[in-house]
Amino acid sequence: MPLRLLDANVFIQAKNSYYSFDLVPAFWSWLEIQATAGALASIDLVYKELKDGSDELARWVKDRRQAIFHVGSSSPVVAGHIASLYTWARGEGYREHTIKDFMASADPFLVGTAASLGAMVVTQETPAGNSRKKVKIPDACVSLGVLWEPTFDMMRSLGARFT
């Protein structure tokens, strides 16, 4: 089973809606258990995106830097994948400012790191289809041959059960 690398929106959407800390603390414990087992992790740049808030998620993230957000996203191999993503996005007809926004985020590093490790990306984004307004992680994954799945599919695959 491949390592799953989690996008920032997995944490943000869970906190803001269906798995808020006060309603389903078991979800957050489950993430830690799965990380300890080596089933999931996230990259250093996702950590940087999430740690600067003043909410419960930022505090939770800071306390789990080494447990979950330990995967480095800086290497020559990752850089090569990021360059491929840039070339792909240009070839797909995205506007330059859209590509620039994508490249300035953690997203290409997440996808590039997954490609370099043979990992799967977990994201709440959905493919863009014919829209070229935003480069979406699932489309970037497909361009590099990286598997991706939404949070609930990850949970089913890893056997999550909250009672």
Short mmCIF file of C-alpha atoms in Angstrom, two decimals:
data_model
loop_
_atom_site.label_atom_id
_atom_site.label_comp_id
_atom_site.label_asym_id
_atom_site.label_seq_id
_atom_site.Cartn_x
_atom_site.Cartn_y
_atom_site.Cartn_z
CA MET A 1 0.00 0.00 0.00
CA PRO A 2 1.56 3.32 -0.99
CA LEU A 3 2.30 6.13 1.41
CA ARG A 4 -0.41 8.76 1.29
CA LEU A 5 0.66 12.42 1.30
CA LEU A 6 -2.07 14.74 2.55
CA ASP A 7 -2.90 18.12 1.06
CA ALA A 8 -3.60 21.06 3.40
CA ASN A 9 -7.29 21.02 2.47
CA VAL A 10 -7.70 17.57 4.03
CA PHE A 11 -6.96 19.12 7.42
CA ILE A 12 -8.72 22.43 6.80
CA GLN A 13 -11.99 20.99 5.53
CA ALA A 14 -12.10 18.37 8.27
CA LYS A 15 -11.59 21.04 10.94
CA ASN A 16 -14.14 23.41 9.42
CA SER A 17 -16.89 20.88 8.81
CA TYR A 18 -17.34 17.16 9.19
CA TYR A 19 -14.53 16.32 11.67
CA SER A 20 -14.16 19.40 13.85
CA PHE A 21 -11.95 18.87 16.87
CA ASP A 22 -14.82 19.15 19.35
CA LEU A 23 -17.18 16.75 17.53
CA VAL A 24 -14.88 13.99 16.26
CA PRO A 25 -11.56 14.00 18.11
CA ALA A 26 -11.17 10.36 17.06
CA PHE A 27 -10.46 11.48 13.48
CA TRP A 28 -7.45 13.48 14.60
CA SER A 29 -6.18 10.62 16.75
CA TRP A 30 -6.68 8.26 13.81
CA LEU A 31 -4.50 10.49 11.61
CA GLU A 32 -1.72 10.28 14.18
CA ILE A 33 -2.04 6.49 14.45
CA GLN A 34 -1.89 6.12 10.68
CA ALA A 35 1.12 8.44 10.48
CA THR A 36 2.93 6.43 13.15
CA ALA A 37 2.16 3.26 11.18
CA GLY A 38 3.71 4.86 8.08
CA ALA A 39 0.46 4.92 6.09
CA LEU A 40 0.20 8.68 5.73
CA ALA A 41 2.20 11.87 6.13
CA SER A 42 2.44 15.32 4.66
CA ILE A 43 5.18 17.56 3.35
CA ASP A 44 7.06 20.35 5.03
CA LEU A 45 5.38 23.02 2.88
CA VAL A 46 1.89 21.92 3.94
CA TYR A 47 3.11 22.31 7.50
CA LYS A 48 4.24 25.86 6.70
CA GLU A 49 0.81 26.66 5.21
CA LEU A 50 -1.05 25.41 8.27
CA LYS A 51 1.12 26.36 11.25
CA ASP A 52 0.71 30.13 11.16
CA GLY A 53 -2.94 30.29 12.09
CA SER A 54 -4.18 31.09 15.57
CA ASP A 55 -6.80 28.35 15.69
CA GLU A 56 -6.92 24.83 17.02
CA LEU A 57 -5.68 23.37 13.72
CA ALA A 58 -2.50 25.47 13.82
CA ARG A 59 -1.81 24.32 17.37
CA TRP A 60 -2.50 20.69 16.44
CA VAL A 61 -0.20 20.92 13.42
CA LYS A 62 2.65 22.49 15.41
CA ASP A 63 2.47 19.69 17.96
CA ARG A 64 2.75 17.07 15.22
CA ARG A 65 5.53 18.49 13.05
CA GLN A 66 7.74 15.41 13.31
CA ALA A 67 4.93 12.87 13.47
CA ILE A 68 3.05 13.87 10.32
CA PHE A 69 4.66 16.79 8.46
CA HIS A 70 8.16 15.38 8.18
CA VAL A 71 8.45 14.63 4.46
CA GLY A 72 10.89 16.97 2.76
CA SER A 73 9.86 18.44 -0.57
CA SER A 74 13.20 19.76 -1.76
CA SER A 75 15.34 17.54 -3.94
CA PRO A 76 16.62 17.51 -7.50
CA VAL A 77 14.12 14.79 -8.37
CA VAL A 78 11.19 16.80 -6.97
CA ALA A 79 12.48 19.88 -8.81
CA GLY A 80 12.43 17.89 -12.05
CA HIS A 81 8.82 16.88 -11.46
CA ILE A 82 7.88 20.49 -10.70
CA ALA A 83 9.48 21.59 -13.97
CA SER A 84 7.43 18.92 -15.74
CA LEU A 85 4.28 20.26 -14.07
CA TYR A 86 5.07 23.76 -15.30
CA THR A 87 5.56 22.50 -18.85
CA TRP A 88 2.37 20.43 -18.63
CA ALA A 89 0.29 23.39 -17.34
CA ARG A 90 1.54 25.62 -20.15
CA GLY A 91 0.71 22.92 -22.68
CA GLU A 92 -2.79 22.58 -21.23
CA GLY A 93 -3.55 26.22 -21.93
CA TYR A 94 -3.63 27.61 -18.40
CA ARG A 95 -2.99 31.35 -18.26
CA GLU A 96 0.40 32.40 -16.98
CA HIS A 97 -1.01 34.00 -13.80
CA THR A 98 -2.88 30.77 -13.04
CA ILE A 99 0.30 28.75 -13.47
CA LYS A 100 2.21 31.25 -11.34
CA ASP A 101 -0.35 30.90 -8.52
CA PHE A 102 -0.08 27.11 -8.67
CA MET A 103 3.71 27.15 -8.73
CA ALA A 104 3.84 29.52 -5.74
CA SER A 105 1.80 27.12 -3.58
CA ALA A 106 2.69 23.85 -1.87
CA ASP A 107 0.66 21.96 -4.49
CA PRO A 108 3.35 21.26 -7.12
CA PHE A 109 5.74 20.24 -4.34
CA LEU A 110 3.14 17.84 -2.93
CA VAL A 111 2.56 16.26 -6.34
CA GLY A 112 6.27 16.26 -7.20
CA THR A 113 7.18 14.67 -3.88
CA ALA A 114 4.52 12.01 -4.35
CA ALA A 115 5.92 11.27 -7.80
CA SER A 116 9.44 10.99 -6.43
CA LEU A 117 8.39 8.61 -3.64
CA GLY A 118 5.79 6.57 -5.51
CA ALA A 119 3.24 7.91 -3.03
CA MET A 120 -0.44 8.73 -3.45
CA VAL A 121 -1.86 12.23 -2.92
CA VAL A 122 -4.93 12.76 -0.74
CA THR A 123 -6.84 15.94 -1.54
CA GLN A 124 -10.34 17.32 -1.41
CA GLU A 125 -9.87 19.01 -4.78
CA THR A 126 -11.67 17.59 -7.77
CA PRO A 127 -10.42 17.55 -11.35
CA ALA A 128 -10.93 20.79 -13.27
CA GLY A 129 -12.37 19.15 -16.36
CA ASN A 130 -12.31 21.70 -19.18
CA SER A 131 -11.92 24.67 -16.85
CA ARG A 132 -8.56 26.42 -16.90
CA LYS A 133 -9.25 28.87 -14.06
CA LYS A 134 -7.10 26.98 -11.52
CA VAL A 135 -4.56 24.21 -11.77
CA LYS A 136 -6.04 21.40 -9.69
CA ILE A 137 -4.03 18.81 -7.81
CA PRO A 138 -5.86 15.79 -9.33
CA ASP A 139 -5.07 16.99 -12.85
CA ALA A 140 -1.44 17.62 -11.91
CA CYS A 141 -1.29 14.12 -10.42
CA VAL A 142 -2.62 12.55 -13.60
CA SER A 143 -0.05 14.46 -15.66
CA LEU A 144 2.77 12.81 -13.67
CA GLY A 145 1.12 9.41 -13.28
CA VAL A 146 0.56 9.92 -9.54
CA LEU A 147 -2.43 8.26 -7.92
CA TRP A 148 -4.75 10.50 -5.90
CA GLU A 149 -7.87 10.09 -3.82
CA PRO A 150 -10.23 12.14 -1.62
CA THR A 151 -10.19 11.92 2.17
CA PHE A 152 -13.11 9.52 2.52
CA ASP A 153 -11.59 7.05 0.04
CA MET A 154 -8.35 7.15 2.04
CA MET A 155 -10.27 6.48 5.22
CA ARG A 156 -12.09 3.51 3.68
CA SER A 157 -8.85 2.09 2.27
CA LEU A 158 -7.13 2.38 5.63
CA GLY A 159 -10.11 0.96 7.54
CA ALA A 160 -11.11 3.99 9.59
CA ARG A 161 -13.93 3.35 12.06
CA PHE A 162 -15.11 5.87 14.64
CA THR A 163 -17.43 4.59 17.32
#
